[in-house]
Coordinates of C-alpha atoms in Angstrom, one line a residue:
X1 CA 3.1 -5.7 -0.5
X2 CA 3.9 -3.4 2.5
X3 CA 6.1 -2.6 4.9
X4 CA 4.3 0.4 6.4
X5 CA 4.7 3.3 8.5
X6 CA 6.2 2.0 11.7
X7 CA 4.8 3.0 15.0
X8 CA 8.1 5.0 15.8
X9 CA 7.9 7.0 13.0
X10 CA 6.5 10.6 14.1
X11 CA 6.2 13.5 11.7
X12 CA 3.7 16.5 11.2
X13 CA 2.9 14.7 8.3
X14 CA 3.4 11.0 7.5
X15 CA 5.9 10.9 4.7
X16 CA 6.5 7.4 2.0
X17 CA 9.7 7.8 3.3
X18 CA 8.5 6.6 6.2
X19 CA 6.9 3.6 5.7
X20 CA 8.9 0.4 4.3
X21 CA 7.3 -1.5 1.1
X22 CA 3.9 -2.7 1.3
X23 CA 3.5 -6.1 -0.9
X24 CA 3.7 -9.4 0.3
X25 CA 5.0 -11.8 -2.6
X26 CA 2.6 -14.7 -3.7
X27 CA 3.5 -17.4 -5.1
X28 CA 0.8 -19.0 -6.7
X29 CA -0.8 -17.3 -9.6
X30 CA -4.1 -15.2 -9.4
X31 CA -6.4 -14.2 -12.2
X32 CA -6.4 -10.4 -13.0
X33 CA -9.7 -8.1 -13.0
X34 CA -9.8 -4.7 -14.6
X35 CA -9.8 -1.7 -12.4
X36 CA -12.2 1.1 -13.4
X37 CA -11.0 2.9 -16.4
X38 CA -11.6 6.2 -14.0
X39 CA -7.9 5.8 -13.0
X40 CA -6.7 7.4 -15.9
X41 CA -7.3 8.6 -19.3
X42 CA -5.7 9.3 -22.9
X43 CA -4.2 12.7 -21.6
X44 CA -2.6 10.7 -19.1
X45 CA -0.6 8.5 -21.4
X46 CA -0.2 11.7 -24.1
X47 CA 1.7 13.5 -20.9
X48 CA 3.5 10.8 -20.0
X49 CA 4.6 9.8 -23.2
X50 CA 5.9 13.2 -24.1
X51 CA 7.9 13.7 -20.8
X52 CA 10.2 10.8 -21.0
X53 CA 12.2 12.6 -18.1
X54 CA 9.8 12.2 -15.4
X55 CA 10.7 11.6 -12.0
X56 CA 8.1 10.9 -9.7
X57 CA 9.4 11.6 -6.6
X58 CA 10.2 15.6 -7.5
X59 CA 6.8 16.0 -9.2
X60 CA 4.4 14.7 -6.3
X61 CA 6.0 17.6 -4.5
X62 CA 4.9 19.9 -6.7
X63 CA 2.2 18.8 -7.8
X64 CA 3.0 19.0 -11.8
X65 CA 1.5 15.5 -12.2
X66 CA -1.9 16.1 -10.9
X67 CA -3.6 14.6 -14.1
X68 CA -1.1 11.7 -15.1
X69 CA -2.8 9.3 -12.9
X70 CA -4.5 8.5 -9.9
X71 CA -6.9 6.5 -8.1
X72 CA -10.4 6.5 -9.2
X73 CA -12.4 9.0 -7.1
X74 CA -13.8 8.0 -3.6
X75 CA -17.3 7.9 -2.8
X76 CA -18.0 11.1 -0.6
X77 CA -18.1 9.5 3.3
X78 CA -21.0 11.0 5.5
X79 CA -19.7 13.4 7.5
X80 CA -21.0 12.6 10.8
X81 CA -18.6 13.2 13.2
X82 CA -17.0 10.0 15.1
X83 CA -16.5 9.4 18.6
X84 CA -13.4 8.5 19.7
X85 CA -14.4 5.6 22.3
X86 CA -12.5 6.2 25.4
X87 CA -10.5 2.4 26.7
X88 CA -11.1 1.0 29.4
X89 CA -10.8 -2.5 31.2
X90 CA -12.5 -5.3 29.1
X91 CA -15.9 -5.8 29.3
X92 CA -17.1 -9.3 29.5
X93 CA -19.6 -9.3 26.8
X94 CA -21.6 -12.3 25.4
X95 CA -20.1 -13.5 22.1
X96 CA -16.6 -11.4 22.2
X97 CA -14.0 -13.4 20.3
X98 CA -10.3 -13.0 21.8
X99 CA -8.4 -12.8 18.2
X100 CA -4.7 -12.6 18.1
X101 CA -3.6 -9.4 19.5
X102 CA -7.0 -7.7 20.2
X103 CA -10.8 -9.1 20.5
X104 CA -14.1 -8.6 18.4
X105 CA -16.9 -7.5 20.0
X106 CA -20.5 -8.0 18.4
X107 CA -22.8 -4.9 17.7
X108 CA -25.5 -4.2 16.2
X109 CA -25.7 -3.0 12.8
X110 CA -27.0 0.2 14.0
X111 CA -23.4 1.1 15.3
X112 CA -21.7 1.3 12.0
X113 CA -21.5 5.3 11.5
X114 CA -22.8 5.9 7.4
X115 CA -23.5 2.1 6.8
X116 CA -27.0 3.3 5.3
X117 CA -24.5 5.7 2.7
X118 CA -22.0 3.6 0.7
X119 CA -22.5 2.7 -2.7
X120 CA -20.8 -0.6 -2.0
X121 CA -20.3 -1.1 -5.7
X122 CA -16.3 -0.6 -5.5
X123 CA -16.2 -2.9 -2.6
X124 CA -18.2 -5.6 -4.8
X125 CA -15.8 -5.7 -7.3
X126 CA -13.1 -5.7 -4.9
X127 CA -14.9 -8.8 -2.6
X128 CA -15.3 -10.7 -5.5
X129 CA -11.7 -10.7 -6.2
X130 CA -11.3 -12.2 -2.9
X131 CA -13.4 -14.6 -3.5
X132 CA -10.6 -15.9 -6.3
X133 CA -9.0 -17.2 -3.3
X134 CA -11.6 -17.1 -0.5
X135 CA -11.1 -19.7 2.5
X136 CA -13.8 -21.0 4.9
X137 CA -16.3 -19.5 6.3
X138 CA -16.3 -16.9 3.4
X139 CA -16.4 -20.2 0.5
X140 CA -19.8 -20.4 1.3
X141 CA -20.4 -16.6 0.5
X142 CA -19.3 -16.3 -3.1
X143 CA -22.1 -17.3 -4.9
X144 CA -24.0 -15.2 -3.5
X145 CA -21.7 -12.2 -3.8
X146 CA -21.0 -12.9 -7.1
X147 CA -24.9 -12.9 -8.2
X148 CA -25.6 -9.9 -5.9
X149 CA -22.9 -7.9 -8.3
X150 CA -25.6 -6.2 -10.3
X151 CA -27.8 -6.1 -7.2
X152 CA -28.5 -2.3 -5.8
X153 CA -26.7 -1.6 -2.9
X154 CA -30.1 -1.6 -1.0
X155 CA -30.0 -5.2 -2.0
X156 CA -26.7 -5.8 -0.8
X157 CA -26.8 -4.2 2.6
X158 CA -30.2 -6.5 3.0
X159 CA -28.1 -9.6 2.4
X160 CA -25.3 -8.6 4.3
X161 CA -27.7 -7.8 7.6
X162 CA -29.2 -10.8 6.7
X163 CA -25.6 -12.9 6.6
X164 CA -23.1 -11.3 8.4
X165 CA -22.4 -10.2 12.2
X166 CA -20.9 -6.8 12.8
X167 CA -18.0 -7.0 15.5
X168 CA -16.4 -4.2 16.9
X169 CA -12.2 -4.7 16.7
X170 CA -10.7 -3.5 19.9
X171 CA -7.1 -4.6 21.4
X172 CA -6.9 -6.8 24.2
X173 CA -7.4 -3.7 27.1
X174 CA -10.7 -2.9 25.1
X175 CA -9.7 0.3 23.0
X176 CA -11.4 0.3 20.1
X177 CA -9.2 3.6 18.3
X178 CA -6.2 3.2 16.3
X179 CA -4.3 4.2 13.2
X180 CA -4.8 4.4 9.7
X181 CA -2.1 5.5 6.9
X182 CA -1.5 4.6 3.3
X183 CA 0.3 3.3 -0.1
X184 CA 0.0 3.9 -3.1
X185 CA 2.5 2.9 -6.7
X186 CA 4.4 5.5 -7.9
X187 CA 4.5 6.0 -12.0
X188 CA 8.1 6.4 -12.9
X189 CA 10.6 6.3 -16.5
X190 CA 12.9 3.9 -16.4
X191 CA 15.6 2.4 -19.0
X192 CA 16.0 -1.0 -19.9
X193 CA 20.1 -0.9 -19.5
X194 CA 22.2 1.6 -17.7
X195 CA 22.7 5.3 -19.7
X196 CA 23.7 8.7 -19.0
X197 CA 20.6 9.7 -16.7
X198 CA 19.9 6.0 -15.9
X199 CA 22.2 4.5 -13.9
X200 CA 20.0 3.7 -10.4
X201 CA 19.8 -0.4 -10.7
X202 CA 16.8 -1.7 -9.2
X203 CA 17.1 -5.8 -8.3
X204 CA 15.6 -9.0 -9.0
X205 CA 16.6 -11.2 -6.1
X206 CA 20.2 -12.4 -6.4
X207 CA 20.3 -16.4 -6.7
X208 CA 22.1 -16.7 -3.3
X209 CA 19.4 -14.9 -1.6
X210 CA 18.5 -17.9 1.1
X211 CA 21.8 -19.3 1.6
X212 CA 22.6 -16.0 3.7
X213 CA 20.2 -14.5 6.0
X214 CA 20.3 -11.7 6.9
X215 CA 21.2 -10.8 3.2
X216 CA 24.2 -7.9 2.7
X217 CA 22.9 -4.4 4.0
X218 CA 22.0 -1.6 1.2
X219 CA 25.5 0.2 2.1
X220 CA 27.3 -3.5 1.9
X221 CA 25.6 -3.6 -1.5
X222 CA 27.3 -0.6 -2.6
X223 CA 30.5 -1.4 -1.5
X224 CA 31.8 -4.7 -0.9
X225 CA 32.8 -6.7 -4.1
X226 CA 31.3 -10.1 -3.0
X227 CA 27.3 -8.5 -2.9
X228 CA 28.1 -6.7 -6.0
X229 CA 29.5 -10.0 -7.4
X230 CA 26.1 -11.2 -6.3
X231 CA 24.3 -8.8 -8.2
X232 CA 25.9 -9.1 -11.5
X233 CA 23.2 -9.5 -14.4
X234 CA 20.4 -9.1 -12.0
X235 CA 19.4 -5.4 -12.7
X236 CA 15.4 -5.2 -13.8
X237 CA 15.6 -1.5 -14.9
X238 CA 17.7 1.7 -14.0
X239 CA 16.0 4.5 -12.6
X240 CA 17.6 8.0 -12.8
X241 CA 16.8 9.1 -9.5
X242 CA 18.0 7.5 -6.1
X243 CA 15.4 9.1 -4.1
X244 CA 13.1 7.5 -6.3
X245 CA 14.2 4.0 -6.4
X246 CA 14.2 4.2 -2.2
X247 CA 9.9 5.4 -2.9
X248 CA 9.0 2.6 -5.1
X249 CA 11.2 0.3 -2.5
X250 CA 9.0 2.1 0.3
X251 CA 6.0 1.4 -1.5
X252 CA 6.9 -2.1 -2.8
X253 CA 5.0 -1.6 -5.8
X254 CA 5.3 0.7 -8.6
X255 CA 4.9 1.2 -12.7
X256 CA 7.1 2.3 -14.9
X257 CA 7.3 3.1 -18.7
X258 CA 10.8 1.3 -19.7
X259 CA 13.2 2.1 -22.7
X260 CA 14.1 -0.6 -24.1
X261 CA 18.3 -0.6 -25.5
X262 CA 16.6 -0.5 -29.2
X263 CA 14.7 2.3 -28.4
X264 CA 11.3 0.6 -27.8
X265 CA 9.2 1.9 -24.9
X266 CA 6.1 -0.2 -23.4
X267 CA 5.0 0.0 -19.5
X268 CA 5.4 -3.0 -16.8
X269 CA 5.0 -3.2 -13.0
X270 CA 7.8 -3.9 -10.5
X271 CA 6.4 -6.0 -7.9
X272 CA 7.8 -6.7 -4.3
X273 CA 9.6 -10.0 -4.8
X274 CA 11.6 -10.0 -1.3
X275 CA 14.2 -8.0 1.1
X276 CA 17.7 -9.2 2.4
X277 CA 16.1 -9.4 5.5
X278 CA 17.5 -6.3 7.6
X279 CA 15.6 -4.2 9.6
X280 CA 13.6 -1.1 7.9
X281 CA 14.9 2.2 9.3
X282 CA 13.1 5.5 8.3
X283 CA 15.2 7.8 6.8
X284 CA 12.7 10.6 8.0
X285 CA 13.4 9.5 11.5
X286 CA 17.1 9.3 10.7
X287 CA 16.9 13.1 9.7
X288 CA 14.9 14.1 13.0
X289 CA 16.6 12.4 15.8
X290 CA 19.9 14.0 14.2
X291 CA 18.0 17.3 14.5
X292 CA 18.2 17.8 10.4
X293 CA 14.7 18.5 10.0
X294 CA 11.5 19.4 12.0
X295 CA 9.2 18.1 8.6
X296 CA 9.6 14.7 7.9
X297 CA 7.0 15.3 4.9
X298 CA 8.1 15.2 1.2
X299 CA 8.5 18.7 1.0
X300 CA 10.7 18.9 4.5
X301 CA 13.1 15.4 3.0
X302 CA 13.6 17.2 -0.2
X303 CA 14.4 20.4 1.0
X304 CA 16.7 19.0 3.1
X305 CA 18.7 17.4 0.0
X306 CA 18.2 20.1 -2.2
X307 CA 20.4 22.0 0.5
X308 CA 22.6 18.9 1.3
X309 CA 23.5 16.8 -1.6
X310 CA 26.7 15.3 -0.5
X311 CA 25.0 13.4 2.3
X312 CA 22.3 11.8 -0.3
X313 CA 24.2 8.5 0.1
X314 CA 24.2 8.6 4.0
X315 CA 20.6 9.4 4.0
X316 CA 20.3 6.0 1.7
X317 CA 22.5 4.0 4.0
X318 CA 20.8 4.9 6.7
X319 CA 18.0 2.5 5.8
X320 CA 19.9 -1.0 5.7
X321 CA 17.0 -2.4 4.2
X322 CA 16.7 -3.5 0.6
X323 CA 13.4 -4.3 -1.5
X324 CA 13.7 -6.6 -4.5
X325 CA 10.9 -7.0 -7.6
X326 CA 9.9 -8.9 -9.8
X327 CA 8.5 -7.4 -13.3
X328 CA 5.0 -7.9 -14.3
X329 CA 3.1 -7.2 -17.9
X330 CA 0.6 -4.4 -18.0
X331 CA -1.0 -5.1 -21.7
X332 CA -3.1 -1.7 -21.1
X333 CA -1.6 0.8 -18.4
X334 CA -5.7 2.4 -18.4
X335 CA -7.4 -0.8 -17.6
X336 CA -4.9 -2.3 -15.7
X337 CA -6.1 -3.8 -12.3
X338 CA -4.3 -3.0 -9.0
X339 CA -1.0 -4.7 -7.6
X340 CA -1.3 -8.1 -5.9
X341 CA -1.7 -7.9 -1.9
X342 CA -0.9 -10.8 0.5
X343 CA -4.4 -12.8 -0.7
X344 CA -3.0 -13.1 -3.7
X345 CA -5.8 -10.9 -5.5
X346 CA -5.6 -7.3 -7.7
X347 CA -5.7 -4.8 -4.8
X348 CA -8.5 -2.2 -5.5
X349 CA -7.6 1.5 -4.9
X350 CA -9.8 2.7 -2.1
X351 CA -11.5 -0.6 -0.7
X352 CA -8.3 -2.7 -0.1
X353 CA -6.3 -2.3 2.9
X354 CA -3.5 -3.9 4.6
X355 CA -4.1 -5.6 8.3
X356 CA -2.4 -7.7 10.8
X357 CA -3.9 -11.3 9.7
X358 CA -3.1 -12.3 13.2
X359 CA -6.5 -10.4 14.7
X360 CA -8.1 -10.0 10.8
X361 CA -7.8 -13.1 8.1
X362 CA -7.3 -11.8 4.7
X363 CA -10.8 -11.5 2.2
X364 CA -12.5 -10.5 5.5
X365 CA -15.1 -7.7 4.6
X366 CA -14.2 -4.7 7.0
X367 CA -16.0 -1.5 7.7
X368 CA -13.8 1.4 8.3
X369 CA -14.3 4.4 9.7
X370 CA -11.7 7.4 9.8
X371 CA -12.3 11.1 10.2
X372 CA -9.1 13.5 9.7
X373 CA -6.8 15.8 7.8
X374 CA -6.6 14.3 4.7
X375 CA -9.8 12.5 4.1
X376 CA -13.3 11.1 5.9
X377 CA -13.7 7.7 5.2
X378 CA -16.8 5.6 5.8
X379 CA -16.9 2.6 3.9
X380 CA -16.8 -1.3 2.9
X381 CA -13.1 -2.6 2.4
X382 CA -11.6 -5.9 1.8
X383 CA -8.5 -6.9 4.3
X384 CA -6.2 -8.1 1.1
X385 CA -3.1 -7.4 1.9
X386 CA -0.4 -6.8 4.9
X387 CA 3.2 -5.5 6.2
X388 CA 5.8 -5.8 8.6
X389 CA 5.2 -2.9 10.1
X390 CA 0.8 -3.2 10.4
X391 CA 0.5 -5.0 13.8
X392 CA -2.0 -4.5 16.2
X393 CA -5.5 -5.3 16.0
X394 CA -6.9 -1.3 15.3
X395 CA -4.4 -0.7 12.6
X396 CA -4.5 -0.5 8.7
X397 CA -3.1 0.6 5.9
X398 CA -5.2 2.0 3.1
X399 CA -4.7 1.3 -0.6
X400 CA -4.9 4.7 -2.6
X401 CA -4.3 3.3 -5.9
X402 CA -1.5 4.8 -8.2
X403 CA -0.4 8.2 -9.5
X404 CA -0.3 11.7 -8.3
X405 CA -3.3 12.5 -6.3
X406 CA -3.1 8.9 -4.7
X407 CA 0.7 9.4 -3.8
X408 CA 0.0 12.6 -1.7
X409 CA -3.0 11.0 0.1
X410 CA -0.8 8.3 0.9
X411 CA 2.2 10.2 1.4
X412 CA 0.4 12.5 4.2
X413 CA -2.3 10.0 5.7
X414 CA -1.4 9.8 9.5
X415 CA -5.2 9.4 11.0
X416 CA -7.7 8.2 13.6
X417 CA -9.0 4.9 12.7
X418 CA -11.9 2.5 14.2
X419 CA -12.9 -0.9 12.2
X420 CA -15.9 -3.7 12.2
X421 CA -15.1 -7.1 11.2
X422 CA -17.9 -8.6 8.9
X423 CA -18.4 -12.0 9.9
X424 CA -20.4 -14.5 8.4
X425 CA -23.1 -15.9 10.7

């Protein structure tokens, strides 16, 4: 589901409002796996449910929902410092593949800074969700990851020595550095039917969706009788906050707790269901090359409409660009499993990510390694999901799961980023 952070998007710090939504809809079914209980707990849903006014885009700011939710806790990366690999031309060696827009270049396994240091064990449960929908060559694999879930990571790094082939992922001129940022789902209160404080619609996709293309713009939707005409009865939920119904759009993924018109309140997810098919444009870049702002960052956007509130719906408009969902069940908000990436499988905060399938196929096991700011990773993922705006062969977006502490990784990720394809033998 993702429509990242584009390549011409330049802040100090890599804002959501930068990055379009990051779901790709499937539509064949998928089973659902449990994500560890470790993304929240019973305080979360006391808070929550005692705060029914909520708004997630003004409290990841500042900070106040630092315990209503995040993603489970990341295994502590060595801290060995990487290289960054100067480019250069090409080099013809034995057994490079050309893939897509780059090439993979076998290594040895003794290349892969920290390999010897992951606990693997989140990245088991997140390959063998893949393997719900694994294609050739990694069919083959499954049993054996499957049966090597309640092996010891010893045991797993033996089998996958044994099985796979490290390749280095470079672009086509040979430079093996790139870029990594993030998504996350925000947690917002919603209400069933419009209400004083509610009145923000957020769309299924209107019935006349593929008979126009590109679909009405988000200002045309606003304004002009025949999309709103279109839109009639099509209203999921109503948000109170515009800002946040452009995030969750952003992110293409979110939950929310919903009031019913009876009063009832249970949670569901919004899913990324489709666009109307006009270009993304960053409102944070909007904002800079106007000279607005010098952060692009959370903290710079809202500061700037704290101090402008009249140009809210210009900021909107700027971005012609409109996400629409789908809603899906969450029977237990604590155990529930990730949102659905372009494989088609629960995403799996910290060791999914988001790839151009063009130079790596989805379910593709993927060592990453990125040293910055916010966060040193070195670690197993799973390539299970993309966006519009991941291409390149070095590029990926990193699932951080849900809630506060994911949302202001993801919000500020903006990082080196070098990555081994796993390959079966």
């Amino acid at each position: 589901m993702s429509e990242f952070l584009s390549t011409d998007d330049v802040s100090s710090g890599s804002s959501p409002f930068l990055r379009p939504a990051n779901m790709v809809h499937q539509m064949m079914p998928t089973n659902r796996n449990p994500a560890p209980s470790a993304s929240s707990n019973n305080s979360v849903m006391n808070w929550l449910l005692a705060h029914t006014g909520v708004r997630w885009a003004v409290l990841a700011i500042v900070g106040m929902l630092a315990a209503c939710g995040s993603a489970p806790p990341l295994y502590p990366p060595s801290r060995a410092p990487v290289v960054s690999v100067p480019s250069s031309a090409p080099v013809n060696v034995a057994g490079t593949l050309n893939r897509g827009p780059g090439r993979w270049v076998p290594v040895a396994w003794s290349e892969l800074p920290g390999f010897g240091e992951d606990s693997l064990y989140e990245a088991w449960n997140a390959w063998i969700k893949s393997c719900e929908r694994a294609v050739p060559p990694f069919t083959a694999l499954c049993g054996d990851v499957r049966r090597l879930s309640i092996g010891s990571p010893e045991e797993q790094r033996a089998w996958m020595q044994s099985r796979l082939q490290p390749y280095r992922v470079e672009s086509a001129q040979g430079d093996p550095n790139g870029l990594l940022t993030s998504y996350y789902e925000p947690i917002l209160e919603a209400s069933r039917v419009p209400r004083a404080g509610f009145a923000v619609p957020l769309y299924q996709p209107p019935a006349n969706l593929a008979q126009r293309k590109p679909w009405f713009t988000r200002q045309e939707m606003d304004t002009l009788p025949e999309a709103q005409a279109a839109l009639q009865g099509r209203a999921i939920v109503y948000l109170a906050d515009p800002i946040d119904a452009l995030v969750l759009q952003i992110q293409g993924s979110g939950r929310v707790r919903v009031t019913e018109a009876d009063g009832r309140q249970h949670w569901t997810r919004l899913a990324y269901a489709g666009t109307n098919d006009q270009p993304y444009r960053s409102v944070g870049r909007w904002l800079l090359d106007q000279g607005l702002i010098k952060d692009a960052s959370w903290p710079g956007i809202k500061e700037w409409l704290a101090q402008n509130p009249q140009r809210q719906q210009e900021l909107l408009w700027s971005n012609p660009r409109m996400v629409f969902f789908r809603e899906e069940a969450i029977p237990d908000l604590e155990a529930v499993a990730g949102p659905k990436g372009a494989q088609g499988v629960p995403l799996t905060p910290g060791r999914s990510i988001a790839v151009d399938p063009a130079s790596i196929p989805y379910g593709a096991p993927v060592w990453l390694v990125s040293n910055g700011p916010q966060t040193n990773l070195q670690k197993l993922v799973l390539a299970q999901d993309t966006g519009s705006a991941i291409t390149g062969a070095v590029r990926a977006d990193y699932f951080a799961g849900w809630g506060a502490q994911a949302g202001e990784l993801a919000g500020r990720m903006r990082q080196p980023l070098q990555l081994w394809v796993l390959w079966p033998k």
